[in-house]
Short mmCIF file of C-alpha atoms (C1' of nucleotides) in Angstrom, two decimals:
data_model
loop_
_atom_site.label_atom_id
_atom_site.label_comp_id
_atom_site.label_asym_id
_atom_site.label_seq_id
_atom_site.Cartn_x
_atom_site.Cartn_y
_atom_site.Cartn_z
CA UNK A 1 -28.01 -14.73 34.04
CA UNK A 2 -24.52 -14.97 34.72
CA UNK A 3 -21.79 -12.62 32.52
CA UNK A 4 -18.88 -14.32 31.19
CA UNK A 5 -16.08 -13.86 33.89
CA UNK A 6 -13.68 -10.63 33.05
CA UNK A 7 -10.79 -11.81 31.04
CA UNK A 8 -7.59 -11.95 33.25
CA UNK A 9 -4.67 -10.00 32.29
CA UNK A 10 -1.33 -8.84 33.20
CA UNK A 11 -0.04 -5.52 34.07
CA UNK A 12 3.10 -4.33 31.78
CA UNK A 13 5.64 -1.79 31.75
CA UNK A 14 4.76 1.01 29.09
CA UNK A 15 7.50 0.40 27.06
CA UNK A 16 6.79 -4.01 27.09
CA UNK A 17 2.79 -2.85 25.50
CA UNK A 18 3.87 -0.45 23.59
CA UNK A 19 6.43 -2.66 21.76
CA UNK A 20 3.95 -5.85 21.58
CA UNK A 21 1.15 -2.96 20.02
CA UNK A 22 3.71 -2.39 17.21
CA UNK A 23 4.86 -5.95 17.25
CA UNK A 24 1.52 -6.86 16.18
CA UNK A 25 0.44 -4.18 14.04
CA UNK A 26 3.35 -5.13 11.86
CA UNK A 27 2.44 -8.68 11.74
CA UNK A 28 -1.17 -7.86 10.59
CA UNK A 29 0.32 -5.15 7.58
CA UNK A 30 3.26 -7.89 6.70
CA UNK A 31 0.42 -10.81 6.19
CA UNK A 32 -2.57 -8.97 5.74
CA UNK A 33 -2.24 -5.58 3.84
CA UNK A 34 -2.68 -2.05 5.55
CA UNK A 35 -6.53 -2.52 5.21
CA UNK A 36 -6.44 -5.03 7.40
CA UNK A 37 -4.50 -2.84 10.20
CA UNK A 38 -7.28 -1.88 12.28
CA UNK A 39 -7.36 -1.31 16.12
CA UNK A 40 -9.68 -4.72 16.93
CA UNK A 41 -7.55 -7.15 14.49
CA UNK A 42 -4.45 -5.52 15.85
CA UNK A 43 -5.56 -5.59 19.71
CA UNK A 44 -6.33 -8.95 18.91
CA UNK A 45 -2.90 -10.33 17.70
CA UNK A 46 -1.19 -8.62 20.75
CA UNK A 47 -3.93 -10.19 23.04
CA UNK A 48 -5.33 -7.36 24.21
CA UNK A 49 -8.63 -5.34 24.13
CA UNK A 50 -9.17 -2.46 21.34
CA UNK A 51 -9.15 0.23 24.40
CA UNK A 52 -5.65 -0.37 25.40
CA UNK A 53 -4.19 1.50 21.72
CA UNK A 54 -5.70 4.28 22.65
CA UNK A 55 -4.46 3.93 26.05
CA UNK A 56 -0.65 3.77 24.66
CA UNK A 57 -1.33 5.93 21.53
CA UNK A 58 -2.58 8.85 20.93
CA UNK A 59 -4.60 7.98 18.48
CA UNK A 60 -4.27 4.78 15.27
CA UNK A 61 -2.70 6.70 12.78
CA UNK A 62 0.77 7.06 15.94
CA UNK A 63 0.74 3.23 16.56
CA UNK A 64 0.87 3.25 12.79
CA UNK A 65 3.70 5.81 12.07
CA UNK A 66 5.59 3.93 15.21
CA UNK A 67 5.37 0.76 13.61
CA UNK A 68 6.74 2.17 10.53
CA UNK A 69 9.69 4.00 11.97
CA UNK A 70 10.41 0.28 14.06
CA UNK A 71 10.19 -1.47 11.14
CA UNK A 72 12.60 0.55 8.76
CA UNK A 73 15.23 0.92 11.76
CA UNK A 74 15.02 -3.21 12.16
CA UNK A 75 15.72 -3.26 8.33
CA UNK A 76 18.45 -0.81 8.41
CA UNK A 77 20.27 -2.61 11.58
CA UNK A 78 19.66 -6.03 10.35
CA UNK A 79 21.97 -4.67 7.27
CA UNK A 80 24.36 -2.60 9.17
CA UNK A 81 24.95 -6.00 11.40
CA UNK A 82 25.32 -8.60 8.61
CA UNK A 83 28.05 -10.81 9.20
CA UNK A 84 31.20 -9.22 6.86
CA UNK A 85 29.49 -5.71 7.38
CA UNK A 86 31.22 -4.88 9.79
CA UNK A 87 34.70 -5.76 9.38
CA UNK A 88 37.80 -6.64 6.72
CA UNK A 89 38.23 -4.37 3.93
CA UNK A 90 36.25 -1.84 2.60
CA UNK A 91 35.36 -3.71 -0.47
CA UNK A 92 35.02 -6.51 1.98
CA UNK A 93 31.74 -4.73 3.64
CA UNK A 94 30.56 -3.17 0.68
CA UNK A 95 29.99 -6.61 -0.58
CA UNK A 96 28.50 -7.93 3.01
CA UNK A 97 26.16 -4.63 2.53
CA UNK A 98 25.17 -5.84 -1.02
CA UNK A 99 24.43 -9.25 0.00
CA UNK A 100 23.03 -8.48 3.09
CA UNK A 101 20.35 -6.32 1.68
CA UNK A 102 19.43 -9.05 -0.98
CA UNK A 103 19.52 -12.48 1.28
CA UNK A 104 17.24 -13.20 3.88
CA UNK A 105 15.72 -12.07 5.99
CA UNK A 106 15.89 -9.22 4.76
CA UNK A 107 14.48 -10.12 1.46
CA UNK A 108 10.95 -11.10 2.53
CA UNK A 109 7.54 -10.95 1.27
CA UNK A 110 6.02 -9.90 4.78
CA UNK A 111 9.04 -6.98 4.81
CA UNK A 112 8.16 -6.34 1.30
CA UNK A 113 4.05 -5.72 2.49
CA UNK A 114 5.02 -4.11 5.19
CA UNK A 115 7.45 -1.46 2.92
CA UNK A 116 4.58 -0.90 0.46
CA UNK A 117 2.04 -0.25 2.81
CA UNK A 118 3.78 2.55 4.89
CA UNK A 119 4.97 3.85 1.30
CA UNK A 120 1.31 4.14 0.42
CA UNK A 121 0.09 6.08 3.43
CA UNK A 122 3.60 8.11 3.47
CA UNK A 123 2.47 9.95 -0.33
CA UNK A 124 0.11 11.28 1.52
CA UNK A 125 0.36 11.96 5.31
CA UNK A 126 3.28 14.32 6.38
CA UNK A 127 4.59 12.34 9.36
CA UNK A 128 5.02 9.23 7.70
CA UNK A 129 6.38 11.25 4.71
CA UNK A 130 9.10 12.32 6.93
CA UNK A 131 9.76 8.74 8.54
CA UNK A 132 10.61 7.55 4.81
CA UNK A 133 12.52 10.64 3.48
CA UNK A 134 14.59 9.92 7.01
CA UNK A 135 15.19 6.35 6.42
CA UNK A 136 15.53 6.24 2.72
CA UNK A 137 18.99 9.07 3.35
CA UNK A 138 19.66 6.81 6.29
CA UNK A 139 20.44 3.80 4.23
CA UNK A 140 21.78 5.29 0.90
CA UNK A 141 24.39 7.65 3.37
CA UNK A 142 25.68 4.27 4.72
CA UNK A 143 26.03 3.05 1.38
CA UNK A 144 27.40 6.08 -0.30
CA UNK A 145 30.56 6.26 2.86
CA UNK A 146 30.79 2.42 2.23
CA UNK A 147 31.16 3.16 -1.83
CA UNK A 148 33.89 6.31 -1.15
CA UNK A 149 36.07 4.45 1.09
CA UNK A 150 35.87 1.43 -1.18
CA UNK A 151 37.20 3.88 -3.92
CA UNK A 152 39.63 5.29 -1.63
CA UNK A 153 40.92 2.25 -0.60
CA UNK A 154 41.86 1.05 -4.46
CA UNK A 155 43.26 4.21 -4.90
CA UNK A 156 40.26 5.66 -6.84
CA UNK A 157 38.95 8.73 -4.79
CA UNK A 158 36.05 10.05 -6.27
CA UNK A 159 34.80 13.83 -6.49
CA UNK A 160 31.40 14.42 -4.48
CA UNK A 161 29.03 14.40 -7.06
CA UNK A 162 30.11 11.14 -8.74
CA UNK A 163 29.68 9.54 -5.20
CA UNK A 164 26.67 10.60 -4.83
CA UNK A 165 25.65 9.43 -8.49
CA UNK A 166 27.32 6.15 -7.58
CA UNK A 167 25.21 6.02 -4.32
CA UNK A 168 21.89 6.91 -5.99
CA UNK A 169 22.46 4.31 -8.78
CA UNK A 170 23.89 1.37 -6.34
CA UNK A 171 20.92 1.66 -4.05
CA UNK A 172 18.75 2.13 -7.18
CA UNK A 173 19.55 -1.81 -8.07
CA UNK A 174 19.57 -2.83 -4.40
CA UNK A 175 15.94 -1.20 -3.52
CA UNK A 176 14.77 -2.55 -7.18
CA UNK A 177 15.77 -6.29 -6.90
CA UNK A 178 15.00 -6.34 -2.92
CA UNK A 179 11.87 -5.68 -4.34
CA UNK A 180 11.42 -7.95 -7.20
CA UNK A 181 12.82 -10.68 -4.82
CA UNK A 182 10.19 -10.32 -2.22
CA UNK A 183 6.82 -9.77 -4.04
CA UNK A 184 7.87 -12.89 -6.85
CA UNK A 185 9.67 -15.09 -4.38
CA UNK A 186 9.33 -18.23 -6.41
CA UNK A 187 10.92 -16.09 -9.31
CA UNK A 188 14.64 -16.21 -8.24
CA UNK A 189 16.91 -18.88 -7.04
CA UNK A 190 18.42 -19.02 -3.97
CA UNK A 191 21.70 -16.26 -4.02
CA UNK A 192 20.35 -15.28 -7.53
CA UNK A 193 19.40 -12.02 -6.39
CA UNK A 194 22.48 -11.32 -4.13
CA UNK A 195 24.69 -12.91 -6.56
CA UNK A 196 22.83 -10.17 -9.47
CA UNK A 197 23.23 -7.09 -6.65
CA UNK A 198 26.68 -7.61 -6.32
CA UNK A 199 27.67 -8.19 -10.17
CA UNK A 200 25.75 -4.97 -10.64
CA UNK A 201 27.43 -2.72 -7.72
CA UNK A 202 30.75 -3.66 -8.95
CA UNK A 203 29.61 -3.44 -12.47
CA UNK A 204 28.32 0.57 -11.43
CA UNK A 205 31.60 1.26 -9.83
CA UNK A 206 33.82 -0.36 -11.35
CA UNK A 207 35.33 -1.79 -8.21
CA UNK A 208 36.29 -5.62 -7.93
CA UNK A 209 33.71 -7.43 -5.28
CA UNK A 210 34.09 -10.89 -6.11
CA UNK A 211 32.35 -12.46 -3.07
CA UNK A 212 33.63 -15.26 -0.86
CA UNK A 213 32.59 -18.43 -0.47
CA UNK A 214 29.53 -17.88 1.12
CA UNK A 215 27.70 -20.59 -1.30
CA UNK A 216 28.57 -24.44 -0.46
CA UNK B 1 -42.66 18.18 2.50
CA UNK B 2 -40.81 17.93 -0.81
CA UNK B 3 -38.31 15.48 -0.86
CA UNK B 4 -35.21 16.83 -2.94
CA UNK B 5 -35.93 16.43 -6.79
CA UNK B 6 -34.05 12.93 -8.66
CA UNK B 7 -30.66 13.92 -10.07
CA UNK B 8 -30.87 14.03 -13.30
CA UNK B 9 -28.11 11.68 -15.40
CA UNK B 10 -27.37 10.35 -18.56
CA UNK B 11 -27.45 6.79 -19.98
CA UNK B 12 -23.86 6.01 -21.34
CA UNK B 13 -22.41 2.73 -22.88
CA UNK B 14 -20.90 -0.22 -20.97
CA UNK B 15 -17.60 0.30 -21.40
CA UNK B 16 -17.66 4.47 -21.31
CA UNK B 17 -18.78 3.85 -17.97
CA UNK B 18 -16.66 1.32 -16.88
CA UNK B 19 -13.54 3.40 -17.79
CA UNK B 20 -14.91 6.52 -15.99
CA UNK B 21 -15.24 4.27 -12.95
CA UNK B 22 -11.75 2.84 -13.27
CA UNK B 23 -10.51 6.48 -13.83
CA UNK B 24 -12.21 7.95 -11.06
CA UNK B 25 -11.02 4.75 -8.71
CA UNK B 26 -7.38 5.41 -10.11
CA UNK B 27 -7.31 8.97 -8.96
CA UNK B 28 -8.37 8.45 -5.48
CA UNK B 29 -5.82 5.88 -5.14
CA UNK B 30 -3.45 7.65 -6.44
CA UNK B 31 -4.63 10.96 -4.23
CA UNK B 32 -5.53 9.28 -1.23
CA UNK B 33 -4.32 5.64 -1.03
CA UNK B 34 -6.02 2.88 -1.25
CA UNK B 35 -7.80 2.97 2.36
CA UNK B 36 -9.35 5.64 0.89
CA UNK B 37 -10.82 3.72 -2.38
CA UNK B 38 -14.27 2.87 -0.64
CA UNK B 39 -17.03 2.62 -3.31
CA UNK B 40 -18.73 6.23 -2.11
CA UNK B 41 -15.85 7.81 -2.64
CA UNK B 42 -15.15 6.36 -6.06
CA UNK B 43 -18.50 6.83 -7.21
CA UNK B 44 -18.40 10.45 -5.94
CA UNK B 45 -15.27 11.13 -7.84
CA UNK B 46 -16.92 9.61 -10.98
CA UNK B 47 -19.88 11.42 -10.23
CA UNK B 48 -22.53 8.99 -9.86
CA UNK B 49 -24.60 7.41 -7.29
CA UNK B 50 -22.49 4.53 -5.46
CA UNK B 51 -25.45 1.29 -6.67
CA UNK B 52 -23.78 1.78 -10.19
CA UNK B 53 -20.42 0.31 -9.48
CA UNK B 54 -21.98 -3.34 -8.07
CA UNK B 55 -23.93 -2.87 -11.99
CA UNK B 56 -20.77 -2.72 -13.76
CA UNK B 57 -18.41 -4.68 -11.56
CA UNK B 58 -19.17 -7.66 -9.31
CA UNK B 59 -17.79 -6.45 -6.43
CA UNK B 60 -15.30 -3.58 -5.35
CA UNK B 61 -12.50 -6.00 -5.55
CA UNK B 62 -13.37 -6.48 -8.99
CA UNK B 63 -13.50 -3.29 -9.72
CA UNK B 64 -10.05 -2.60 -8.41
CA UNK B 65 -8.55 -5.02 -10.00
CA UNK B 66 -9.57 -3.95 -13.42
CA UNK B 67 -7.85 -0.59 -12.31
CA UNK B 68 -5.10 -2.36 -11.56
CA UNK B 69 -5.04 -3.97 -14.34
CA UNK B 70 -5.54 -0.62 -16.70
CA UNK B 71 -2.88 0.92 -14.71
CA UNK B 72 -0.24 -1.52 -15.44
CA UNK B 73 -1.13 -1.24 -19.13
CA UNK B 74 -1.16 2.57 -19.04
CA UNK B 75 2.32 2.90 -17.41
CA UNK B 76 4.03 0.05 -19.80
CA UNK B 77 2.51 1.28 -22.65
CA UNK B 78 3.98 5.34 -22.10
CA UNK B 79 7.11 3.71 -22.05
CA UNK B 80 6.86 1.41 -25.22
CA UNK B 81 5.71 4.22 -27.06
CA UNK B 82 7.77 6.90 -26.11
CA UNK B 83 9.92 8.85 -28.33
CA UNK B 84 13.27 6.85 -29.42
CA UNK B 85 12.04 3.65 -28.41
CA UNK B 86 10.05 2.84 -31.89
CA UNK B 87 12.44 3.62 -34.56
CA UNK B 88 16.38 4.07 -34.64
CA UNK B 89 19.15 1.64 -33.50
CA UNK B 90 18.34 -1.51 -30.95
CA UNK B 91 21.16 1.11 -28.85
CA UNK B 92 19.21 3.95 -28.80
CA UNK B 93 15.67 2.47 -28.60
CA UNK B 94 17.32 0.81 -25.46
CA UNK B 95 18.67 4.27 -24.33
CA UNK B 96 14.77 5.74 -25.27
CA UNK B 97 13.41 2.89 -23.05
CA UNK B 98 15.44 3.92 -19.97
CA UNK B 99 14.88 7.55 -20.41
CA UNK B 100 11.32 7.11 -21.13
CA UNK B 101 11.35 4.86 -17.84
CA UNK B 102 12.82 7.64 -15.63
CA UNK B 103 11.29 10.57 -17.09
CA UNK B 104 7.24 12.38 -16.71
CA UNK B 105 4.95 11.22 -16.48
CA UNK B 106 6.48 7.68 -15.90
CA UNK B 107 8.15 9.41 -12.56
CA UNK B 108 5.46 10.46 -10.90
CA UNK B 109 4.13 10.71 -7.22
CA UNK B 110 0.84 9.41 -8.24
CA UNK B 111 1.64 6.47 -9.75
CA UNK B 112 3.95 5.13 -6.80
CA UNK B 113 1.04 5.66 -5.10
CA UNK B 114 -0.70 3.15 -7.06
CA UNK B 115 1.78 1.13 -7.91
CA UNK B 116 2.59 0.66 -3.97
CA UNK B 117 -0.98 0.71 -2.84
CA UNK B 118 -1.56 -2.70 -5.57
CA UNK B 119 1.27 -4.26 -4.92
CA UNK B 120 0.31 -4.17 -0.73
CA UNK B 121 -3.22 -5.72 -1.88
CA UNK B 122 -1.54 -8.18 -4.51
CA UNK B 123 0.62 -9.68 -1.68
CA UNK B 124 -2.05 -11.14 -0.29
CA UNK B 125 -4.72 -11.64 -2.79
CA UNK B 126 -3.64 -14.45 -5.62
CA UNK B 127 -6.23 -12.37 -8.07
CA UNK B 128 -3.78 -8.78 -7.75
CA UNK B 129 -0.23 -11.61 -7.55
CA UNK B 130 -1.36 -12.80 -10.89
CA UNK B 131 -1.31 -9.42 -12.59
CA UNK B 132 1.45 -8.33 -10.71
CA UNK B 133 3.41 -11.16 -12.08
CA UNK B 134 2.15 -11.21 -15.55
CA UNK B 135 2.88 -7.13 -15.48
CA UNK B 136 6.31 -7.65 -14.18
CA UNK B 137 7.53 -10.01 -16.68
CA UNK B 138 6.12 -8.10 -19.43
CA UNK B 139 8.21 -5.19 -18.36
CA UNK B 140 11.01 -6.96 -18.10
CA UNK B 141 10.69 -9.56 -21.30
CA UNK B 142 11.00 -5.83 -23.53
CA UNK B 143 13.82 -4.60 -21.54
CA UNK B 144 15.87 -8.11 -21.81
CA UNK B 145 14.82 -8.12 -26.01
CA UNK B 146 15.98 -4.81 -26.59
CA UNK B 147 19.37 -5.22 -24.19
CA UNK B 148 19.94 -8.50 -26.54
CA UNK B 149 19.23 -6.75 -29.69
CA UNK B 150 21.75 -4.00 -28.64
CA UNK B 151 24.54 -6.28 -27.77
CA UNK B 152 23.70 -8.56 -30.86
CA UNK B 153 24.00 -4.89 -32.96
CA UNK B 154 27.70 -4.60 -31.83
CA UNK B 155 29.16 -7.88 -32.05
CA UNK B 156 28.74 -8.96 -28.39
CA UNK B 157 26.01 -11.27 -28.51
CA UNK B 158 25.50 -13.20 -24.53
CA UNK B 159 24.11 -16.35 -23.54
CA UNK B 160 20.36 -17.09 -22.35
CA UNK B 161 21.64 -16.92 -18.68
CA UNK B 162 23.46 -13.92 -18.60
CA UNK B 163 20.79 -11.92 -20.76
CA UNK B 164 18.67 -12.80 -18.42
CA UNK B 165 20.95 -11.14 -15.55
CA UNK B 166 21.35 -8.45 -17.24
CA UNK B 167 17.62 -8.25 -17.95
CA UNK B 168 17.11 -8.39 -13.94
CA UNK B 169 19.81 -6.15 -13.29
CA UNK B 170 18.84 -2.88 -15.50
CA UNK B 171 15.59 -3.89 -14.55
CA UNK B 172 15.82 -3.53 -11.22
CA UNK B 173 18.35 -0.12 -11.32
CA UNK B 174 15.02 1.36 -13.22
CA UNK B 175 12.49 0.07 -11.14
CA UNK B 176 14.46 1.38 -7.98
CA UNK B 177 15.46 4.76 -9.30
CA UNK B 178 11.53 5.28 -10.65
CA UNK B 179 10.45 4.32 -7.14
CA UNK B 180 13.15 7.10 -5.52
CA UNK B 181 11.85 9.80 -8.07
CA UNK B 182 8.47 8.98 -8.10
CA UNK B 183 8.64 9.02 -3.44
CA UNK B 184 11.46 11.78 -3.36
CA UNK B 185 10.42 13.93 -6.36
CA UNK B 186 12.33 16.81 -4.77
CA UNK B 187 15.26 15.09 -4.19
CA UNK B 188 16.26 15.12 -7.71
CA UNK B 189 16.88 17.43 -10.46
CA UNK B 190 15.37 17.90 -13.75
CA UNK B 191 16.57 14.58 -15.69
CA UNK B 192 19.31 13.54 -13.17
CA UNK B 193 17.51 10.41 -12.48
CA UNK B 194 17.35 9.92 -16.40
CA UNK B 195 20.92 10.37 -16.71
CA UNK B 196 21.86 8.11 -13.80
CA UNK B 197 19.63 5.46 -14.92
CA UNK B 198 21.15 5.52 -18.66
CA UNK B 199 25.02 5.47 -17.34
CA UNK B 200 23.91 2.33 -14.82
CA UNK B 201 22.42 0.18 -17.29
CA UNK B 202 25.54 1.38 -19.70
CA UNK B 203 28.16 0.47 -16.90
CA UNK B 204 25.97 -2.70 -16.35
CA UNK B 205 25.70 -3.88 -20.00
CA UNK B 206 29.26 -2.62 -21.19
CA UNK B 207 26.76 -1.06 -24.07
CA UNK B 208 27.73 2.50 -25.33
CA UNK B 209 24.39 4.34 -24.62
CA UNK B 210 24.97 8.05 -24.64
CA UNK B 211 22.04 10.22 -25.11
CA UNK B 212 21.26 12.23 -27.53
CA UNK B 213 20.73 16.12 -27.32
CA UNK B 214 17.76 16.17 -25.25
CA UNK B 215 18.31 18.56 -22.85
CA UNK B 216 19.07 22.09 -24.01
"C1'" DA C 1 -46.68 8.31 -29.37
"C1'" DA C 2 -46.95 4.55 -26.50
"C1'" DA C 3 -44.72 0.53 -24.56
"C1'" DA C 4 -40.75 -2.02 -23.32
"C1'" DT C 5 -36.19 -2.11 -21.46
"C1'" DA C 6 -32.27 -1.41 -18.91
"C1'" DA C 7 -29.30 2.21 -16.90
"C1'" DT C 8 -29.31 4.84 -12.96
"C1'" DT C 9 -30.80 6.67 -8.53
"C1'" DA C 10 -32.51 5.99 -3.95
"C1'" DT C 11 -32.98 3.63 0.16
"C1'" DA C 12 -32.15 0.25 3.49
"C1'" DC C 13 -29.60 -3.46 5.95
"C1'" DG C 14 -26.24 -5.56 8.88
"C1'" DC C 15 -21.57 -5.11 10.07
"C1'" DT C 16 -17.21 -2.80 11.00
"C1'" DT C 17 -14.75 1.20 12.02
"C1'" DG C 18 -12.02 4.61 15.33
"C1'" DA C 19 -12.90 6.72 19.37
"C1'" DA C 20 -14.83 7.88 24.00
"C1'" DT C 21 -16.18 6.64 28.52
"C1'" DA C 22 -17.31 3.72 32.47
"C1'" DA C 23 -16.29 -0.28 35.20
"C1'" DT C 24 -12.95 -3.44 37.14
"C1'" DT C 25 -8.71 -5.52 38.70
"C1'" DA C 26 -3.72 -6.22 39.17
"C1'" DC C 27 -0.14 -4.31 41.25
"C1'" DT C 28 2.52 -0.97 44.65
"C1'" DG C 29 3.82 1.54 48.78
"C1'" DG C 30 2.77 2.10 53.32
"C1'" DC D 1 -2.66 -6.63 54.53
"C1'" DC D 2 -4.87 -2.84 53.16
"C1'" DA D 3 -5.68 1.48 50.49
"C1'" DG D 4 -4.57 3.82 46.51
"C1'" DT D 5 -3.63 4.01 41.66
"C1'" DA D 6 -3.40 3.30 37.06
"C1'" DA D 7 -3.39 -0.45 33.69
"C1'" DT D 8 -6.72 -3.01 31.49
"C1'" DT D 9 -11.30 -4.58 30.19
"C1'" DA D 10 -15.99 -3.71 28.90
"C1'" DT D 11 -19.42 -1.06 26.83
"C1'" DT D 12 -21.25 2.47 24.06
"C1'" DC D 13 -21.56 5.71 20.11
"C1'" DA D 14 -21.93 7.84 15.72
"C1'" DA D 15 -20.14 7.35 11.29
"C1'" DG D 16 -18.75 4.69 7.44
"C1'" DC D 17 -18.39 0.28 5.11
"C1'" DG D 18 -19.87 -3.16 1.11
"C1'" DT D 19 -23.85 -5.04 -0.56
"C1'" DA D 20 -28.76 -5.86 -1.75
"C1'" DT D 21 -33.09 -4.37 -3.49
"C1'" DA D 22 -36.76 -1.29 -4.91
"C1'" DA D 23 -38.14 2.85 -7.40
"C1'" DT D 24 -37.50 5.88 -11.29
"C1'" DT D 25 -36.21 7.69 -15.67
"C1'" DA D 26 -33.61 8.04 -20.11
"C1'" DT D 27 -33.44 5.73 -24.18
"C1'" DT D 28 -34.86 2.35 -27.74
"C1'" DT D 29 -38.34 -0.21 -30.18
"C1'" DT D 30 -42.46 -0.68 -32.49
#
DNA sequence: AAAATAATTATACGCTTGAATAATTACTGG
DNA sequence: CCAGTAATTATTCAAGCGTATAATTATTTT
């Protein structure tokens, strides 16, 4: 006759649930797949009941564009950060850039799920469309500024246009083996990829980024 | 007291059928994402009643990986049999392949859609990995025979190792500049991305690959 | 033209889904 | 330490999910 006793909980600030909710619904995409996102599997990872999204968010589809705009601006910083990214020459962080974006952890299977997913639902829902467009100019602006003052600093200035060409192509072959790197893990050996990247920026504009001696 | 008359339908052949259901399950992937691929709304799109998918296919995921599968073909084989990549010089059959690569309908909202949407499912589901991997490397074995055939053509034949980082290199500056165009189709011009891609792989190869009069 | 066959429709089943609402309980300010 | 409050749990709901099976009908065979 008896229920089972209420589950005991803890109160937490807004801001604490809110970032656990989104905490675990990236977890769930990153091993699982989108399909798997849904409020009970997610409300389960954060160890909480399915009622509290709703309580937090306005509705699945916001935890789910929140999670997306957390996840690319943890991407972004955890390149921005890198060791060598943010000092020495400019050459110097261009190639901490390059070989940040193609070492872990930013190369990743789970980041790599997680990317594909949003992508997905972002060709065709408008908010998330925006959250990619947004990030996507986010990253290749920092590149593009790293590129020009790279150019600048060799005594190469380049016009606008070839900049941005430069940009478009350099982030082009960073995006494409990030990529490649994190759905075929087992493909690539370790500092193959980043080794390829930065070969292939330097290669695309014709600046010298021989990398230091990161390896042994 | 009439219940609504049978629909009416036609007999057709196994593998008419088949196709029409891959087709219709390709379109709302590619329309809707693939939380939207549920087997009503496939059948629906392919006009039938939704008991005829489980008669063809032995389960939805079986079903979508034969779409994924047919995809993959599709998409390799519009670029293998493109214009300027069956006939001419190893150079500009390399040069068609790029263009071809970067160009409609190879670029193309809808099939980032289904390229991310598979790619999501194949990172956790060893059926989709396989032909992701077996799709990948077929892409990239014809790009790394034609860039060896090319250098071969002008005297600068290159080792297994480095063909094979070139390979992964022009790969990747395709893949990543497809994946832009195909996310961001408004944030390029007519056949800028086709142009970019052909002077990266170029810089990137140290091949000579200027186009030919394509545009105006 | 009738009988056999299999492609297709129709219906039903149990489970999961996102959301809404009601019931409790942990914390806070007096 | 007690009353108020809102964070959290529990429950409910209608709709949608993949799958299974039974009924029907278009086509082929004889």
């Amino acid at each position: 006759m008896s229920s089972p006793p209420r589950r005991k909980f803890r109160r937490e600030t807004a801001s604490q649930r809110k970032d656990d909710l989104i905490a675990a619904t990236l977890q769930v995409i990153s091993e699982s797949g989108v399909r798997a996102a849904t409020v009970r599997t997610i409300a389960e990872r954060a160890e909480v009941t399915q009622g509290l999204i709703r309580h937090y968010f306005s509705s699945k589809e916001d935890l789910i564009a929140a999670a997306y705009e957390h996840h690319m601006t943890q991407m972004t910083d955890a390149v921005a950060t890198a060791k060598d990214v943010t000092a020495g020459t400019a050459r110097d962080r261009l190639a901490g850039f390059v070989m940040a974006s193609l070492s872990p952890p930013v190369v990743n299977p789970g980041w790599v799920a997680l990317w594909s997913g949003f992508l997905n639902e972002a060709l065709h829902d408008a908010d998330l469309n925006k959250i990619h467009q947004r990030t996507y100019h986010h990253f290749r602006d920092q590149l593009e500024a790293l590129i020009a003052e790279a150019l600048r600093e060799t005594d190469q200035p380049a016009p606008p246009e070839r900049l941005r060409q430069l940009a478009i192509a350099s982030n082009g072959v960073i995006d494409g083996l990030w990529l490649e790197g994190g759905a075929l893990p087992q493909e690539f050996a370790t500092g193959e990829l980043a080794k390829i990247g930065l070969d292939s920026v330097a290669a695309l504009t014709g600046l010298d980024l021989h990398r230091k001696a990161i390896d042994t």
